[in-house]
mmCIF file of C-alpha atoms and ligand atoms in Angstrom:
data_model
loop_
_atom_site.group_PDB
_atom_site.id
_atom_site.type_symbol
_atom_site.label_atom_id
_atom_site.label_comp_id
_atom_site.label_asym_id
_atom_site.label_seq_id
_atom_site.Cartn_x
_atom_site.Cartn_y
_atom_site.Cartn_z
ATOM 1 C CA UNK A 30 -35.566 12.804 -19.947
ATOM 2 C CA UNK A 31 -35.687 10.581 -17.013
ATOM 3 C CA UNK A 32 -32.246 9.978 -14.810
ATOM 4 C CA UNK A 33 -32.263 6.395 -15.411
ATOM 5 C CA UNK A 34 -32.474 7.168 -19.269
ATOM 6 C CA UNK A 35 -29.872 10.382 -18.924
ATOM 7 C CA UNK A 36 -27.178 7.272 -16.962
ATOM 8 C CA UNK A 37 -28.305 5.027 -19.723
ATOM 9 C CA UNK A 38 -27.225 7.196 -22.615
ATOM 10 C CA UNK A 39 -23.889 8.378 -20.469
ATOM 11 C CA UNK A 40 -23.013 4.822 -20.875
ATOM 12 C CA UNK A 41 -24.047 4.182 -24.231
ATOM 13 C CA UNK A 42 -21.367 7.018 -24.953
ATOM 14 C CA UNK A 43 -19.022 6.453 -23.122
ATOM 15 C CA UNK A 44 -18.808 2.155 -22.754
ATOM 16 C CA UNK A 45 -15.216 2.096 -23.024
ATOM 17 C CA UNK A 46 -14.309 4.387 -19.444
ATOM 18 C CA UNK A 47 -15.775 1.271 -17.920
ATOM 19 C CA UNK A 48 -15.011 -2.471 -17.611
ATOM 20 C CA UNK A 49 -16.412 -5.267 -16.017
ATOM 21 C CA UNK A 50 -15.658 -5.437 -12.167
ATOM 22 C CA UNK A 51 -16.010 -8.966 -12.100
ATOM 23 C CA UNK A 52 -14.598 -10.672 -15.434
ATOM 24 C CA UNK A 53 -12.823 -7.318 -16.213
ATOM 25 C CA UNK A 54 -13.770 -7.397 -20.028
ATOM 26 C CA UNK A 55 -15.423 -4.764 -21.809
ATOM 27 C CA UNK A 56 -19.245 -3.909 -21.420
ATOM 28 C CA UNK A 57 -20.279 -5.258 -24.996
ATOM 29 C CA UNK A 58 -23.583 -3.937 -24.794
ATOM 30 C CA UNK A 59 -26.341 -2.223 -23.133
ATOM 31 C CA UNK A 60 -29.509 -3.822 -22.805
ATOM 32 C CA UNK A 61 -32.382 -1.663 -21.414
ATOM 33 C CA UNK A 62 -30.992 0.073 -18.295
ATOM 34 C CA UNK A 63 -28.212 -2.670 -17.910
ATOM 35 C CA UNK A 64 -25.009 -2.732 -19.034
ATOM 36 C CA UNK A 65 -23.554 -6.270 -19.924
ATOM 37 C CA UNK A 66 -20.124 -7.728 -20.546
ATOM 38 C CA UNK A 67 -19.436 -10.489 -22.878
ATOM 39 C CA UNK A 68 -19.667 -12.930 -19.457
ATOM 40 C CA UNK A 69 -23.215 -12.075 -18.660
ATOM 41 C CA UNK A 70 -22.295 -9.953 -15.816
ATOM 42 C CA UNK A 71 -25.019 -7.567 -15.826
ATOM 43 C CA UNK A 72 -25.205 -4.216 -13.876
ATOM 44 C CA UNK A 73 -28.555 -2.279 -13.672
ATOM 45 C CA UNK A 74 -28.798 1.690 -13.766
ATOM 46 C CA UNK A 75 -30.695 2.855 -10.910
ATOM 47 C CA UNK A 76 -34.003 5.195 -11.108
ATOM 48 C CA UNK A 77 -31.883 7.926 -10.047
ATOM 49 C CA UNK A 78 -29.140 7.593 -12.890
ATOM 50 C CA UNK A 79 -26.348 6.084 -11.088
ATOM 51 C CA UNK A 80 -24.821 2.591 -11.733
ATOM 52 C CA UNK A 81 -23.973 -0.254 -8.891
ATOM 53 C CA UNK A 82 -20.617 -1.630 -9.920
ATOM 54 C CA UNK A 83 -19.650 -3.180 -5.884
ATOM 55 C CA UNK A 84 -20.057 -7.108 -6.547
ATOM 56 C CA UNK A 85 -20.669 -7.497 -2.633
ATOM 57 C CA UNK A 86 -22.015 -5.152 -0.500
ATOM 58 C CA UNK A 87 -20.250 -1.559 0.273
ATOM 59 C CA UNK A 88 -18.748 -0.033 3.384
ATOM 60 C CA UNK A 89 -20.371 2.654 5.018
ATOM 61 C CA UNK A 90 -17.547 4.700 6.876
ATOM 62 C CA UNK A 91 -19.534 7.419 7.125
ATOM 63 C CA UNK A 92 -23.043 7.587 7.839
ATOM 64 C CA UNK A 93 -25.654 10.166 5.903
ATOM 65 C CA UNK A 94 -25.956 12.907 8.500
ATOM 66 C CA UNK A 95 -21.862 13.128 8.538
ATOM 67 C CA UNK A 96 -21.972 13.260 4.404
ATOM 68 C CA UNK A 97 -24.804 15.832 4.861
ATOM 69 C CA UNK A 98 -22.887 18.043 7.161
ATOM 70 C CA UNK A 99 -19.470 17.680 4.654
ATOM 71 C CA UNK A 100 -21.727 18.883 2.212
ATOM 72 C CA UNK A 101 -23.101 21.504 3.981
ATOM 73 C CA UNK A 102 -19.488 22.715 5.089
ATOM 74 C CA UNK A 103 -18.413 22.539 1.288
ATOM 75 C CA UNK A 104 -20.846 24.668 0.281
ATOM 76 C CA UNK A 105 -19.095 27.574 2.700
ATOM 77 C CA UNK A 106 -16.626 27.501 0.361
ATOM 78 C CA UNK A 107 -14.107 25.647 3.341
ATOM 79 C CA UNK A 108 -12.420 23.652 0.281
ATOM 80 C CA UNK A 109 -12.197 26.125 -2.283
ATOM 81 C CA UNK A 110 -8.750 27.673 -2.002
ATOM 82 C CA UNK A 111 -7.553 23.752 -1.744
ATOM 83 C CA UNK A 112 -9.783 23.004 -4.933
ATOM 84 C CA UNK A 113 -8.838 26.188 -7.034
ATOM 85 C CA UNK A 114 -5.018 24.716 -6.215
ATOM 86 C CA UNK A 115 -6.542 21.364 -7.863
ATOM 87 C CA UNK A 116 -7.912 23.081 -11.010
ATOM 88 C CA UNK A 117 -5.255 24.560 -11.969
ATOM 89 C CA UNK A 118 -3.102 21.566 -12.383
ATOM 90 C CA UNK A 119 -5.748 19.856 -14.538
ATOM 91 C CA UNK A 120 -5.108 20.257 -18.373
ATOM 92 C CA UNK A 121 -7.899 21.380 -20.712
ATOM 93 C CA UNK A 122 -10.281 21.683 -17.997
ATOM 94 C CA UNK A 123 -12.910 22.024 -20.703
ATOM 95 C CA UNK A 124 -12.493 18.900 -22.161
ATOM 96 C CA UNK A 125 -10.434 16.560 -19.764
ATOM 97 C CA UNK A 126 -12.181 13.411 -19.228
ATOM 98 C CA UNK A 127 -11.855 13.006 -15.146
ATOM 99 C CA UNK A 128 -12.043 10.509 -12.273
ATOM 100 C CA UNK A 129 -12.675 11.544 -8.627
ATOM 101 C CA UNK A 130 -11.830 8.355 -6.613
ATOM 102 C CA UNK A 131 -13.555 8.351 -3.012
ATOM 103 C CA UNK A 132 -15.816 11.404 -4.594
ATOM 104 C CA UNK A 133 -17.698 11.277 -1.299
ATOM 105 C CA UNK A 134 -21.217 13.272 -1.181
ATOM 106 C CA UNK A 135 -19.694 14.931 -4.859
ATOM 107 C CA UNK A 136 -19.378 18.276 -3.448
ATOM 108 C CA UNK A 137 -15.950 18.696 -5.357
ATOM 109 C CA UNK A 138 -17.151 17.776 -8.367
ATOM 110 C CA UNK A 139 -19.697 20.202 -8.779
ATOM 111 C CA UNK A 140 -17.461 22.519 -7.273
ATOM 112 C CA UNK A 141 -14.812 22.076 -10.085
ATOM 113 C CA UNK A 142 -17.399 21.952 -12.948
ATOM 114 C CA UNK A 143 -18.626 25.570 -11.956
ATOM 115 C CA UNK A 144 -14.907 26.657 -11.791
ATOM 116 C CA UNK A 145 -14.786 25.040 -15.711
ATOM 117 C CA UNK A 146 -14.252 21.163 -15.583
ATOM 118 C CA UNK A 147 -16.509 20.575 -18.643
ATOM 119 C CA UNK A 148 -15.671 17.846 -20.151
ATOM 120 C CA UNK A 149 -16.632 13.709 -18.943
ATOM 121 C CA UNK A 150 -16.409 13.349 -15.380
ATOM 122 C CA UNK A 151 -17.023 9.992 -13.387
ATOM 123 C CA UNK A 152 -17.330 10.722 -9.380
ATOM 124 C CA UNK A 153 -17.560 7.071 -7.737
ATOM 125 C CA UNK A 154 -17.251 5.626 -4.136
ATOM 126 C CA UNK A 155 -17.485 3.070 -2.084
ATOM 127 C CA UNK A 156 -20.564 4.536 -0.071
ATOM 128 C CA UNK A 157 -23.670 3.878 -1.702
ATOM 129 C CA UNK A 158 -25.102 6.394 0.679
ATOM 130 C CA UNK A 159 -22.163 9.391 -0.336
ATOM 131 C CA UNK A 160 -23.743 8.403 -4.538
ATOM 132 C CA UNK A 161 -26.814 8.959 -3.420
ATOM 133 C CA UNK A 162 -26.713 12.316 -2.136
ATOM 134 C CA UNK A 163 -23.954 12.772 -4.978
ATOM 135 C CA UNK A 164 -26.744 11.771 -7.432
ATOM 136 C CA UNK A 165 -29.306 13.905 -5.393
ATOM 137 C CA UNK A 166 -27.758 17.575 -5.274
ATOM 138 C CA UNK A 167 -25.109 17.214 -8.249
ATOM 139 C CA UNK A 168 -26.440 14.933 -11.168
ATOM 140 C CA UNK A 169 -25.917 16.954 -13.585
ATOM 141 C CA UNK A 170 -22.051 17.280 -12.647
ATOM 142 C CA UNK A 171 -20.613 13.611 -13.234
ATOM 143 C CA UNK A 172 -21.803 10.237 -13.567
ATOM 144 C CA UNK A 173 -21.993 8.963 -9.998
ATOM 145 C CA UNK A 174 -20.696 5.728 -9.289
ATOM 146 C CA UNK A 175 -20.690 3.081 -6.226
ATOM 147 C CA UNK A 176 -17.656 0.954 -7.031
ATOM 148 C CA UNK A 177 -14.841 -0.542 -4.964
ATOM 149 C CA UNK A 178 -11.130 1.057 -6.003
ATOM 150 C CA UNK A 179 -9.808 -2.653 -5.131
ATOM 151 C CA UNK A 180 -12.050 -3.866 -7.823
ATOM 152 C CA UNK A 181 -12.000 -0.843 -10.160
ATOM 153 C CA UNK A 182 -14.546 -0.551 -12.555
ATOM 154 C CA UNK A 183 -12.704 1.704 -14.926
ATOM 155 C CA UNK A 184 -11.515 1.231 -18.649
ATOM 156 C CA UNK A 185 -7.376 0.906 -19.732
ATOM 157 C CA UNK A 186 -6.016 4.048 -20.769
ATOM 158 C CA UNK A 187 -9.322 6.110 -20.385
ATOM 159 C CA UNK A 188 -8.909 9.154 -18.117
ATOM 160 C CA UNK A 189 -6.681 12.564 -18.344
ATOM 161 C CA UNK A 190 -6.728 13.172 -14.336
ATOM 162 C CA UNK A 191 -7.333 11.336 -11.634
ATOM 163 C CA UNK A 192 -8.468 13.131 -8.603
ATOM 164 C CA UNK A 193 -7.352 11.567 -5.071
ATOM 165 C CA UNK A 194 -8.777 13.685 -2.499
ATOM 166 C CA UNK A 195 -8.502 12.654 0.854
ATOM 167 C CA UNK A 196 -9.124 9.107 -0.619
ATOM 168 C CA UNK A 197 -7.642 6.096 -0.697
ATOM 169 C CA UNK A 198 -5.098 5.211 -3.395
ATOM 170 C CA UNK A 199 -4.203 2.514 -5.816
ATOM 171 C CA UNK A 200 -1.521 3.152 -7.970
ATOM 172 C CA UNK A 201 -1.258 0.285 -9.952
ATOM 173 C CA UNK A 202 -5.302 0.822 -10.475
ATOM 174 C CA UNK A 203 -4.483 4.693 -10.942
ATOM 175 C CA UNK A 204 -1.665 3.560 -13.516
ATOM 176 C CA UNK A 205 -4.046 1.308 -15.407
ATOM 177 C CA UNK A 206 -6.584 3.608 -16.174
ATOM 178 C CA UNK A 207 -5.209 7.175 -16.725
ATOM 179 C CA UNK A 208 -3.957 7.829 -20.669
ATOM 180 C CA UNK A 209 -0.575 8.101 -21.052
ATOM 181 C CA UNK A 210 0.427 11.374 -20.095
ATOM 182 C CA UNK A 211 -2.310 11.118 -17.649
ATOM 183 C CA UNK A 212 -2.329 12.792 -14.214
ATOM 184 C CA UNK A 213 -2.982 11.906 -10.549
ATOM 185 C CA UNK A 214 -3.584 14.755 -8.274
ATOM 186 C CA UNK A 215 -3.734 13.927 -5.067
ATOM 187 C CA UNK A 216 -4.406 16.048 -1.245
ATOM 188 C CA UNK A 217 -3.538 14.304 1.624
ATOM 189 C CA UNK A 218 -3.583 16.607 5.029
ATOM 190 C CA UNK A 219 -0.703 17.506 6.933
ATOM 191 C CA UNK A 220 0.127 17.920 10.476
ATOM 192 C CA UNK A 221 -1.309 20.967 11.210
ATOM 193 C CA UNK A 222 -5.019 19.901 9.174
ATOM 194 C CA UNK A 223 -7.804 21.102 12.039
ATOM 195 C CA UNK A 224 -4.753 21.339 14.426
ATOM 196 C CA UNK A 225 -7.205 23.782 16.566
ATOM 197 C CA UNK A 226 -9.865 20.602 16.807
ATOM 198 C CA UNK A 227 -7.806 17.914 17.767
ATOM 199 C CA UNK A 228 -6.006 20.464 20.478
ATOM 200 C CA UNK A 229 -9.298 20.986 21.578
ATOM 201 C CA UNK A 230 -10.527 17.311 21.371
ATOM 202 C CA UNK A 231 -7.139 15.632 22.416
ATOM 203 C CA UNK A 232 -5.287 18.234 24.512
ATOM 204 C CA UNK A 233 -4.163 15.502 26.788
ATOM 205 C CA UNK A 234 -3.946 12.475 24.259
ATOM 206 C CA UNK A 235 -0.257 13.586 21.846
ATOM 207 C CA UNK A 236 -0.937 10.328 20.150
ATOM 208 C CA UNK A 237 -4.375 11.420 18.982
ATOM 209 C CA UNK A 238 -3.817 14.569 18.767
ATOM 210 C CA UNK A 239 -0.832 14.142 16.360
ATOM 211 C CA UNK A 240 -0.864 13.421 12.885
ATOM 212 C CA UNK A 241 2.117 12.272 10.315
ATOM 213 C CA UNK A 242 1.496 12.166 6.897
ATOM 214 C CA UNK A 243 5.117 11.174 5.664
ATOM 215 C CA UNK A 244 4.655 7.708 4.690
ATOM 216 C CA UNK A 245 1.349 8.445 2.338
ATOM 217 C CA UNK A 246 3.544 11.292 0.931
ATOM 218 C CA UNK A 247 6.771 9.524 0.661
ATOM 219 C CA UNK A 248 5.648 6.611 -0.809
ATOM 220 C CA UNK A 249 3.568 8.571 -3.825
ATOM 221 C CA UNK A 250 7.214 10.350 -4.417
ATOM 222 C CA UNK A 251 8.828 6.875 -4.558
ATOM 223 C CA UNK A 252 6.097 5.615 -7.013
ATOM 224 C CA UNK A 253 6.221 8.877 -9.165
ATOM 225 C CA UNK A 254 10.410 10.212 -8.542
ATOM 226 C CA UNK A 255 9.000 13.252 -10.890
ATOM 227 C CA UNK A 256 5.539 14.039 -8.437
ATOM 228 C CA UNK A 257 5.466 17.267 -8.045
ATOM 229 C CA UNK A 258 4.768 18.279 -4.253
ATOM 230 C CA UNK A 259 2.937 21.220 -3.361
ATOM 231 C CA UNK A 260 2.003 22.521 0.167
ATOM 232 C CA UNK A 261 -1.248 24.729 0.992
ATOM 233 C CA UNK A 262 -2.218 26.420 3.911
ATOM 234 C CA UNK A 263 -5.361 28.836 5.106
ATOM 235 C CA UNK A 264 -7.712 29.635 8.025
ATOM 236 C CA UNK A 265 -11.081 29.061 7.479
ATOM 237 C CA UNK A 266 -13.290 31.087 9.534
ATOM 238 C CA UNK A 267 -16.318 29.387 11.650
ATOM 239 C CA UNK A 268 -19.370 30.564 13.063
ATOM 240 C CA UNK A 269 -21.609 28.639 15.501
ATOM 241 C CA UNK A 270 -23.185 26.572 12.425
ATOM 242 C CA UNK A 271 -20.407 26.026 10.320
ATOM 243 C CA UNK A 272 -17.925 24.911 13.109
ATOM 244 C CA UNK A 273 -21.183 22.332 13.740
ATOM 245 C CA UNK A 274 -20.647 21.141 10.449
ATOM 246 C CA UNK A 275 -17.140 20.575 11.303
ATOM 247 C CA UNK A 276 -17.654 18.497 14.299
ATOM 248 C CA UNK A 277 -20.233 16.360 12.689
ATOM 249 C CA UNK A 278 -18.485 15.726 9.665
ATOM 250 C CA UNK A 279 -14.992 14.646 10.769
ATOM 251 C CA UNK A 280 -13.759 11.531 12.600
ATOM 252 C CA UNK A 281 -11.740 13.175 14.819
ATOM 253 C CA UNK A 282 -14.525 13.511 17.392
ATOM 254 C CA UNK A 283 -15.488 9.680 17.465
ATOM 255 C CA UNK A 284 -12.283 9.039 19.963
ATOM 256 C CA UNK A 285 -12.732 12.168 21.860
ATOM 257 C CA UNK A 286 -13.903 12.077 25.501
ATOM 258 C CA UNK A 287 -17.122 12.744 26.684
ATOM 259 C CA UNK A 288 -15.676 15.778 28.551
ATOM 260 C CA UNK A 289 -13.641 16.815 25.575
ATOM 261 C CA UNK A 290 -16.770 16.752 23.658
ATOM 262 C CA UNK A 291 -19.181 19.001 26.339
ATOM 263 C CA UNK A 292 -16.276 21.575 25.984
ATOM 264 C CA UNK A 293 -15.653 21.598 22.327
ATOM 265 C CA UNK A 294 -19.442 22.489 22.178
ATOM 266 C CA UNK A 295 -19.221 25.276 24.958
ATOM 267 C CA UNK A 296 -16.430 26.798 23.014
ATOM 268 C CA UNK A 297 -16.797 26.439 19.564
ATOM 269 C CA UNK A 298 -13.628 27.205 17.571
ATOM 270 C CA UNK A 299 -13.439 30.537 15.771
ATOM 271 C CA UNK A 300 -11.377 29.652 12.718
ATOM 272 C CA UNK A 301 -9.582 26.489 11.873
ATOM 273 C CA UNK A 302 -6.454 25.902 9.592
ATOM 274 C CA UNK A 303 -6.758 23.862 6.305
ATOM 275 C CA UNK A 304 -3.117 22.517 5.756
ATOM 276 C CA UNK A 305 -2.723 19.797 2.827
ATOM 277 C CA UNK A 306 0.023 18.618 0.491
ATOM 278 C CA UNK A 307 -1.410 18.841 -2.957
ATOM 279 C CA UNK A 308 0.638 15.546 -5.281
ATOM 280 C CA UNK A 309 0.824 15.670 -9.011
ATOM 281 C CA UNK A 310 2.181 13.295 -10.691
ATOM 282 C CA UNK A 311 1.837 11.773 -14.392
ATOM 283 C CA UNK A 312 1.877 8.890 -16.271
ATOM 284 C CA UNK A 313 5.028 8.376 -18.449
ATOM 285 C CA UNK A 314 3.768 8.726 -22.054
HETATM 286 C C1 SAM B 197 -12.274 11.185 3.846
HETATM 287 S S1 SAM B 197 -13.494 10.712 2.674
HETATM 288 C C2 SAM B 197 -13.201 11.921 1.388
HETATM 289 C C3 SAM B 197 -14.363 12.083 0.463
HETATM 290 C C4 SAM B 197 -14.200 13.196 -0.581
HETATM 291 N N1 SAM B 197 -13.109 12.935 -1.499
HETATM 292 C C5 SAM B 197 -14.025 14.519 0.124
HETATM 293 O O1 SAM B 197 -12.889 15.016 0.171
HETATM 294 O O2 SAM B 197 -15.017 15.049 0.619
HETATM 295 C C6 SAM B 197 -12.844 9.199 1.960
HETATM 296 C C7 SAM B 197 -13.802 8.561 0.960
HETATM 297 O O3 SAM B 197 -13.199 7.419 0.351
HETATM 298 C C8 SAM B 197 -14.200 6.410 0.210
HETATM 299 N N2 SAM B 197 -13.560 5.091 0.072
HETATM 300 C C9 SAM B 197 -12.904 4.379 1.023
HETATM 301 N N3 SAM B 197 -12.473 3.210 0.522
HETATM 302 C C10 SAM B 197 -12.852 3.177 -0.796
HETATM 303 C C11 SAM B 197 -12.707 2.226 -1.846
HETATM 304 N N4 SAM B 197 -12.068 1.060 -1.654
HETATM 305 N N5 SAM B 197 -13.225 2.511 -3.053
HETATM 306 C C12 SAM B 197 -13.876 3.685 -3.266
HETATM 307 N N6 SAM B 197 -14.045 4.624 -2.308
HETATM 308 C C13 SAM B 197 -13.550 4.381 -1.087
HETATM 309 C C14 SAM B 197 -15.039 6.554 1.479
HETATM 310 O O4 SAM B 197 -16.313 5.948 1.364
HETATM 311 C C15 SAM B 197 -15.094 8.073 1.628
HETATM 312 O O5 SAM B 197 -16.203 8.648 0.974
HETATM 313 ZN ZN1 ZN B 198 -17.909 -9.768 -16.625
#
């Protein structure tokens, strides 16, 4: 079967995970390769199986050579340890229906489906370029979305986990669209995430170098007074092409000097720490 027939069929199933981004009523139908609320608003599955749910055009924070080299570091198995910490707070991995928000280039995804995540999985982001290369290397994993989280695309009462992962949040969206009993699991970094590259990048620059997470953490607690907080630490080891990867894949270099820059690449880090606080939280039932 074609991809644009395999996306069509995924949302014949599954209609009600989605709603219209502009109207916000139901998809009635699909018509062909489109789906179509009661409104008229019509949005066309693309050759490559994904849909195009951003009513104007998306943001490209990161551009497809940084996406390729995430992707590339993923597959080193960098987030694993912080993704097997993931898994295991995700009931019935074999049949939860899940949301990645901010999926990126969908490395995660695919990462938690070989783990066991079997059931209906929607990855979706803002970056039509991170769904493409989602859509490219993993479509067999999820159905790939690009949608906007401020104008989210998603069905009431639809999902059993919503993963957050170094992604921006919206609760009341979150809130909206998990079942009840639902969860939100989400990583932000800590302090001491790539503490060795921004020493190396920012020795002389504290307010770069530095990095405070409290407020993102603090104010999921106040949201969710039962989230339960979970900290997670490890040293990833680097050799010349992975710590390559690294650079190219993270912001932290696009302030850096050009100095700081020549000597990051003279001396490329050995081994950098991975230190996140892992949120769960879940909706009151
Ligand atoms: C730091 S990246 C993390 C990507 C992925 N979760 C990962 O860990 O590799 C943040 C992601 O959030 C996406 N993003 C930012 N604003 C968004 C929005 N309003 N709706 C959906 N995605 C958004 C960005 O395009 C980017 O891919
Ligand atoms: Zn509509």
């Amino acid at each position: 079967m074609k991809k644009i027939e395999v996306g069509s069929l995924f949302l014949q199933e599954h209609r009600n995970l989605f709603q219209c981004p502009v109207c916000k009523g139901a998809f009635e139908k699909l018509d062909g390769h489109s789906v179509v609320c009661a409104n008229g608003h019509r949005f066309d599955v693309s050759k490559k199986g994904t849909l195009h749910l951003l009513m104007k055009g998306g943001q490209n924070e990161y551009d497809k050579d940084m996406l390729s080299s995430r992707k590339n570091l993923a597959d080193t198995g960098f987030f694993h340890p912080l993704l097997d910490a993931v898994y295991a707070h995700i009931d019935d991995p074999g049949s939860a229906t899940v949301l990645d928000v901010g999926c990126g280039e969908g490395s995660h995804l695919h990462y938690l489906t070989e783990k066991g995540l079997r059931g209906t999985k929607i990855g979706f982001d803002i970056s039509k370029d991170a769904i493409q290369l989602a859509a490219g290397n993993f479509f067999a994993d999820a159905f790939w979305c690009v949608a906007d989280l401020a104008h989210s695309p998603f069905g009431e009462n639809a999902f059993d986990a919503i993963l957050n992962i170094f992604s921006p949040s919206h609760y009341l969206e979150f809130d909206r669209v998990l079942k009840p009993g639902g969860k939100v699991i989400k990583v932000v970094p800590n302090a001491q995430y790539l503490i060795e590259l921004r020493e190396q990048l920012y020795a002389l620059d504290t307010t770069k170098r530095e990095y405070d997470n409290h407020q993102v953490v603090d104010r999921f607690c106040d949201i969710y007074p039962e989230a339960i907080k979970e900290e997670l630490n490890y040293t990833v080891e680097l050799d010349a092409k992975s710590y390559g990867w690294l650079m190219e894949m993270t912001p932290l270099s696009w302030g850096a000097s050009e100095a700081a820059l020549a000597n990051a690449k003279a001396n490329p880090l050995k081994s950098v720490t991975v230190a996140v606080t892992i949120l769960v939280a879940s909706k009151e039932n």
